[in-house]
mmCIF file of C-alpha atoms in Angstrom:
data_model
loop_
_atom_site.group_PDB
_atom_site.id
_atom_site.type_symbol
_atom_site.label_atom_id
_atom_site.label_comp_id
_atom_site.label_asym_id
_atom_site.label_seq_id
_atom_site.Cartn_x
_atom_site.Cartn_y
_atom_site.Cartn_z
ATOM 1 C CA UNK A 1 11.451 55.636 -0.254
ATOM 2 C CA UNK A 2 9.359 52.683 -1.332
ATOM 3 C CA UNK A 3 11.077 49.785 0.308
ATOM 4 C CA UNK A 4 8.173 47.450 -0.439
ATOM 5 C CA UNK A 5 6.397 47.759 -3.762
ATOM 6 C CA UNK A 6 3.307 46.187 -5.202
ATOM 7 C CA UNK A 7 3.336 47.335 -8.779
ATOM 8 C CA UNK A 8 -0.127 46.115 -9.728
ATOM 9 C CA UNK A 9 -2.794 48.262 -8.090
ATOM 10 C CA UNK A 10 -5.515 45.908 -9.244
ATOM 11 C CA UNK A 11 -6.093 42.419 -10.601
ATOM 12 C CA UNK A 12 -9.193 40.681 -11.924
ATOM 13 C CA UNK A 13 -9.417 36.892 -12.063
ATOM 14 C CA UNK A 14 -12.160 34.471 -12.943
ATOM 15 C CA UNK A 15 -13.503 32.291 -10.150
ATOM 16 C CA UNK A 16 -11.661 28.974 -9.993
ATOM 17 C CA UNK A 17 -8.532 30.299 -11.663
ATOM 18 C CA UNK A 18 -5.234 31.183 -10.026
ATOM 19 C CA UNK A 19 -4.586 34.650 -8.626
ATOM 20 C CA UNK A 20 -0.955 35.733 -8.452
ATOM 21 C CA UNK A 21 -0.104 38.841 -6.480
ATOM 22 C CA UNK A 22 3.428 40.178 -6.593
ATOM 23 C CA UNK A 23 5.597 42.149 -4.223
ATOM 24 C CA UNK A 24 9.143 43.460 -4.534
ATOM 25 C CA UNK A 25 11.401 44.796 -1.835
ATOM 26 C CA UNK A 26 14.642 46.697 -1.840
ATOM 27 C CA UNK A 27 15.974 46.398 1.696
ATOM 28 C CA UNK A 28 18.138 43.299 2.081
ATOM 29 C CA UNK A 29 17.710 43.525 5.872
ATOM 30 C CA UNK A 30 14.118 42.331 5.498
ATOM 31 C CA UNK A 31 13.937 38.670 6.311
ATOM 32 C CA UNK A 32 10.338 38.042 7.244
ATOM 33 C CA UNK A 33 7.394 38.661 4.977
ATOM 34 C CA UNK A 34 3.674 38.598 5.512
ATOM 35 C CA UNK A 35 0.545 38.928 3.434
ATOM 36 C CA UNK A 36 -2.506 40.649 4.825
ATOM 37 C CA UNK A 37 -5.974 40.862 3.350
ATOM 38 C CA UNK A 38 -8.149 43.893 3.891
ATOM 39 C CA UNK A 39 -11.861 44.326 3.335
ATOM 40 C CA UNK A 40 -13.401 47.813 3.275
ATOM 41 C CA UNK A 41 -14.043 49.280 6.736
ATOM 42 C CA UNK A 42 -12.009 46.549 8.402
ATOM 43 C CA UNK A 43 -8.440 46.263 9.590
ATOM 44 C CA UNK A 44 -5.887 44.113 7.792
ATOM 45 C CA UNK A 45 -6.210 40.387 8.508
ATOM 46 C CA UNK A 46 -3.168 38.145 8.543
ATOM 47 C CA UNK A 47 -3.113 35.603 5.759
ATOM 48 C CA UNK A 48 0.242 33.877 5.483
ATOM 49 C CA UNK A 49 3.900 34.549 6.170
ATOM 50 C CA UNK A 50 7.327 33.351 5.147
ATOM 51 C CA UNK A 51 10.745 33.549 6.676
ATOM 52 C CA UNK A 52 13.812 34.106 4.521
ATOM 53 C CA UNK A 53 15.100 30.648 5.382
ATOM 54 C CA UNK A 54 12.314 29.223 3.231
ATOM 55 C CA UNK A 55 11.348 29.766 -0.370
ATOM 56 C CA UNK A 56 7.788 28.531 -0.112
ATOM 57 C CA UNK A 57 5.036 28.353 2.460
ATOM 58 C CA UNK A 58 1.628 26.867 1.873
ATOM 59 C CA UNK A 59 -1.631 27.128 3.775
ATOM 60 C CA UNK A 60 -4.654 25.658 2.066
ATOM 61 C CA UNK A 61 -5.416 27.632 -1.066
ATOM 62 C CA UNK A 62 -2.696 30.170 -0.307
ATOM 63 C CA UNK A 63 0.975 29.765 -1.153
ATOM 64 C CA UNK A 64 3.683 32.347 -0.778
ATOM 65 C CA UNK A 65 6.910 32.087 -2.758
ATOM 66 C CA UNK A 66 10.057 33.975 -1.890
ATOM 67 C CA UNK A 67 12.918 34.633 -4.287
ATOM 68 C CA UNK A 68 15.611 36.235 -2.164
ATOM 69 C CA UNK A 69 18.059 36.867 -4.969
ATOM 70 C CA UNK A 70 15.405 38.795 -6.888
ATOM 71 C CA UNK A 71 13.991 40.358 -3.702
ATOM 72 C CA UNK A 72 10.583 39.245 -4.857
ATOM 73 C CA UNK A 73 7.683 37.429 -3.285
ATOM 74 C CA UNK A 74 4.367 36.335 -4.648
ATOM 75 C CA UNK A 75 1.094 35.108 -3.244
ATOM 76 C CA UNK A 76 -0.771 32.441 -5.167
ATOM 77 C CA UNK A 77 -4.435 31.796 -4.494
ATOM 78 C CA UNK A 78 -5.844 28.712 -6.126
ATOM 79 C CA UNK A 79 -8.659 28.245 -6.777
ATOM 80 C CA UNK A 80 -9.768 31.856 -6.441
ATOM 81 C CA UNK A 81 -13.178 32.471 -4.920
ATOM 82 C CA UNK A 82 -15.415 35.561 -4.998
ATOM 83 C CA UNK A 83 -14.901 35.924 -1.230
ATOM 84 C CA UNK A 84 -11.212 36.472 -1.891
ATOM 85 C CA UNK A 85 -12.040 39.857 -3.408
ATOM 86 C CA UNK A 86 -10.190 42.334 -1.184
ATOM 87 C CA UNK A 87 -7.066 44.461 -1.057
ATOM 88 C CA UNK A 88 -3.927 42.416 -0.419
ATOM 89 C CA UNK A 89 -0.922 43.964 1.249
ATOM 90 C CA UNK A 90 2.506 42.479 1.526
ATOM 91 C CA UNK A 91 4.568 43.553 4.515
ATOM 92 C CA UNK A 92 8.190 43.064 5.420
ATOM 93 C CA UNK A 93 10.100 43.156 8.651
ATOM 94 C CA UNK A 94 13.343 42.062 10.170
ATOM 95 C CA UNK A 95 13.392 38.930 12.287
ATOM 96 C CA UNK A 96 15.821 40.640 14.576
ATOM 97 C CA UNK A 97 14.299 42.775 17.284
ATOM 98 C CA UNK A 98 15.838 43.717 20.602
ATOM 99 C CA UNK A 99 12.501 44.841 21.979
ATOM 100 C CA UNK A 100 10.347 41.985 20.741
ATOM 101 C CA UNK A 101 8.250 44.343 18.622
ATOM 102 C CA UNK A 102 8.305 44.072 14.858
ATOM 103 C CA UNK A 103 7.861 47.070 12.625
ATOM 104 C CA UNK A 104 6.096 46.254 9.370
ATOM 105 C CA UNK A 105 6.817 48.062 6.152
ATOM 106 C CA UNK A 106 3.769 47.687 3.953
ATOM 107 C CA UNK A 107 3.379 47.754 0.218
ATOM 108 C CA UNK A 108 0.704 49.892 -1.415
ATOM 109 C CA UNK A 109 -1.675 46.990 -1.889
ATOM 110 C CA UNK A 110 -3.286 45.171 -4.810
ATOM 111 C CA UNK A 111 -7.050 45.141 -5.168
ATOM 112 C CA UNK A 112 -8.101 41.656 -6.213
ATOM 113 C CA UNK A 113 -11.470 41.129 -7.806
ATOM 114 C CA UNK A 114 -12.586 37.549 -8.349
ATOM 115 C CA UNK A 115 -15.330 37.377 -10.938
ATOM 116 C CA UNK A 116 -18.067 34.800 -10.540
ATOM 117 C CA UNK B 1 -12.466 34.703 18.823
ATOM 118 C CA UNK B 2 -10.742 37.584 20.620
ATOM 119 C CA UNK B 3 -10.213 40.711 18.590
ATOM 120 C CA UNK B 4 -8.702 44.161 18.776
ATOM 121 C CA UNK B 5 -11.313 46.878 19.144
ATOM 122 C CA UNK B 6 -10.988 50.572 18.430
ATOM 123 C CA UNK B 7 -13.110 53.582 19.313
ATOM 124 C CA UNK B 8 -14.447 55.753 17.877
ATOM 125 C CA UNK B 9 -14.902 54.381 14.378
ATOM 126 C CA UNK B 10 -14.908 57.914 12.999
ATOM 127 C CA UNK B 11 -13.625 61.097 14.618
ATOM 128 C CA UNK B 12 -14.060 64.539 13.118
ATOM 129 C CA UNK B 13 -12.074 67.379 14.629
ATOM 130 C CA UNK B 14 -11.006 70.913 13.912
ATOM 131 C CA UNK B 15 -7.398 71.663 13.050
ATOM 132 C CA UNK B 16 -5.391 72.425 16.179
ATOM 133 C CA UNK B 17 -7.580 70.325 18.463
ATOM 134 C CA UNK B 18 -6.338 67.377 20.482
ATOM 135 C CA UNK B 19 -7.680 63.913 19.751
ATOM 136 C CA UNK B 20 -7.340 60.633 21.576
ATOM 137 C CA UNK B 21 -7.856 57.422 19.668
ATOM 138 C CA UNK B 22 -8.583 54.389 21.786
ATOM 139 C CA UNK B 23 -7.751 50.749 21.336
ATOM 140 C CA UNK B 24 -8.364 47.649 23.396
ATOM 141 C CA UNK B 25 -5.794 45.041 22.331
ATOM 142 C CA UNK B 26 -6.382 41.321 22.739
ATOM 143 C CA UNK B 27 -6.185 40.649 26.460
ATOM 144 C CA UNK B 28 -3.105 38.445 26.700
ATOM 145 C CA UNK B 29 -1.101 40.394 24.146
ATOM 146 C CA UNK B 30 1.987 42.234 25.273
ATOM 147 C CA UNK B 31 3.159 44.146 22.198
ATOM 148 C CA UNK B 32 1.192 47.036 20.772
ATOM 149 C CA UNK B 33 1.367 49.130 17.625
ATOM 150 C CA UNK B 34 -0.196 52.059 15.848
ATOM 151 C CA UNK B 35 -0.243 52.354 12.074
ATOM 152 C CA UNK B 36 -1.963 54.833 9.816
ATOM 153 C CA UNK B 37 -3.197 54.796 6.241
ATOM 154 C CA UNK B 38 -3.785 58.045 4.429
ATOM 155 C CA UNK B 39 -6.521 57.600 1.846
ATOM 156 C CA UNK B 40 -5.194 55.830 -1.219
ATOM 157 C CA UNK B 41 -1.747 55.310 0.252
ATOM 158 C CA UNK B 42 0.019 52.484 2.016
ATOM 159 C CA UNK B 43 -0.261 51.497 5.642
ATOM 160 C CA UNK B 44 2.553 53.207 7.580
ATOM 161 C CA UNK B 45 4.098 52.235 10.895
ATOM 162 C CA UNK B 46 3.871 54.886 13.606
ATOM 163 C CA UNK B 47 4.995 53.353 16.883
ATOM 164 C CA UNK B 48 5.473 50.119 18.804
ATOM 165 C CA UNK B 49 5.058 49.740 22.553
ATOM 166 C CA UNK B 50 6.058 47.128 25.069
ATOM 167 C CA UNK B 51 6.375 47.039 28.824
ATOM 168 C CA UNK B 52 5.000 50.565 29.129
ATOM 169 C CA UNK B 53 7.643 52.007 26.877
ATOM 170 C CA UNK B 54 7.937 52.980 23.260
ATOM 171 C CA UNK B 55 10.075 50.350 21.509
ATOM 172 C CA UNK B 56 10.370 52.021 18.151
ATOM 173 C CA UNK B 57 8.844 54.987 16.378
ATOM 174 C CA UNK B 58 8.856 56.293 12.837
ATOM 175 C CA UNK B 59 9.702 59.766 11.563
ATOM 176 C CA UNK B 60 5.959 60.453 11.378
ATOM 177 C CA UNK B 61 5.651 60.007 15.158
ATOM 178 C CA UNK B 62 6.876 63.442 16.186
ATOM 179 C CA UNK B 63 6.321 65.419 19.386
ATOM 180 C CA UNK B 64 2.662 65.922 18.486
ATOM 181 C CA UNK B 65 2.036 62.236 19.040
ATOM 182 C CA UNK B 66 2.053 60.238 22.239
ATOM 183 C CA UNK B 67 0.926 56.793 23.321
ATOM 184 C CA UNK B 68 -0.176 55.473 26.647
ATOM 185 C CA UNK B 69 -1.469 52.339 28.266
ATOM 186 C CA UNK B 70 -3.362 54.007 31.074
ATOM 187 C CA UNK B 71 -5.081 51.093 32.748
ATOM 188 C CA UNK B 72 -3.765 47.734 31.580
ATOM 189 C CA UNK B 73 -6.424 47.239 28.942
ATOM 190 C CA UNK B 74 -6.614 50.392 26.828
ATOM 191 C CA UNK B 75 -3.890 51.599 24.503
ATOM 192 C CA UNK B 76 -4.293 55.175 23.340
ATOM 193 C CA UNK B 77 -2.811 57.399 20.656
ATOM 194 C CA UNK B 78 -2.978 61.124 21.341
ATOM 195 C CA UNK B 79 -2.410 63.785 18.729
ATOM 196 C CA UNK B 80 -1.863 67.064 20.569
ATOM 197 C CA UNK B 81 -2.615 69.623 17.885
ATOM 198 C CA UNK B 82 -4.093 68.051 14.790
ATOM 199 C CA UNK B 83 -3.148 69.143 11.303
ATOM 200 C CA UNK B 84 -5.045 68.633 8.053
ATOM 201 C CA UNK B 85 -2.472 66.045 6.984
ATOM 202 C CA UNK B 86 -3.240 63.920 10.057
ATOM 203 C CA UNK B 87 -6.476 62.894 8.354
ATOM 204 C CA UNK B 88 -6.133 59.162 7.887
ATOM 205 C CA UNK B 89 -7.292 55.761 9.043
ATOM 206 C CA UNK B 90 -5.475 54.815 12.238
ATOM 207 C CA UNK B 91 -5.038 51.138 13.012
ATOM 208 C CA UNK B 92 -4.079 49.634 16.326
ATOM 209 C CA UNK B 93 -2.448 46.200 16.352
ATOM 210 C CA UNK B 94 -1.147 43.794 18.936
ATOM 211 C CA UNK B 95 0.706 40.539 19.193
ATOM 212 C CA UNK B 96 1.337 38.199 22.014
ATOM 213 C CA UNK B 97 4.732 36.718 22.076
ATOM 214 C CA UNK B 98 8.231 37.809 21.436
ATOM 215 C CA UNK B 99 9.244 36.119 18.215
ATOM 216 C CA UNK B 100 5.717 35.960 16.842
ATOM 217 C CA UNK B 101 5.453 38.233 13.862
ATOM 218 C CA UNK B 102 1.759 38.053 13.200
ATOM 219 C CA UNK B 103 0.006 41.189 14.356
ATOM 220 C CA UNK B 104 -3.724 41.389 14.900
ATOM 221 C CA UNK B 105 -5.254 44.603 13.662
ATOM 222 C CA UNK B 106 -8.287 46.475 14.850
ATOM 223 C CA UNK B 107 -10.922 47.840 12.440
ATOM 224 C CA UNK B 108 -9.413 51.314 12.523
ATOM 225 C CA UNK B 109 -10.515 54.833 13.429
ATOM 226 C CA UNK B 110 -11.079 57.241 10.586
ATOM 227 C CA UNK B 111 -9.781 60.657 11.654
ATOM 228 C CA UNK B 112 -10.967 63.658 9.664
ATOM 229 C CA UNK B 113 -9.315 66.990 10.430
ATOM 230 C CA UNK B 114 -11.196 70.008 9.094
#
């Protein structure tokens, strides 16, 4: 049951251009979304997040867009840099938690390669 | 900058053996998690832990698994009798505050069951 899907396993982009990574979800209970970046032999590193009350969140070169009606989010990186080459995971959770812990459901990841 | 640490980085074990994976979360964090990633697959939630209790667990986290915070700094995942399909990268994560979604992940322990 793939509740969070990243349909592009890989993406190559020229340095300086825009990278667009996509993520779709099926569970309408998800209302908080995060993007993590992962380098080989390291754990995922938080990049940016968005709550369902927003449709856009920006942090420097990174912008996340959320389309709730389409159950779709995307991460834009502009300009892309060679150091951005990594695997990018989107993750979804519910803002509601009785315990205070938040269970992430991850997508399968997209390997981004930024070409110099 | 404080970080989550995990030991060992790689653990090789025979099927049926018990393993304990260790994590030291960031010191002022209160909420703890284990995730795993089977090679080539997505990162999967195993269990969350708060106030010395399991908050939530997935279907993967069956009776073979247990978690413990034995001494106020370590957070351990024990697999009682390992199976071949337990081979995966296991990530520990923590976060500080209720209402803060961002989780900080450790570098992972690669478990290989032979």
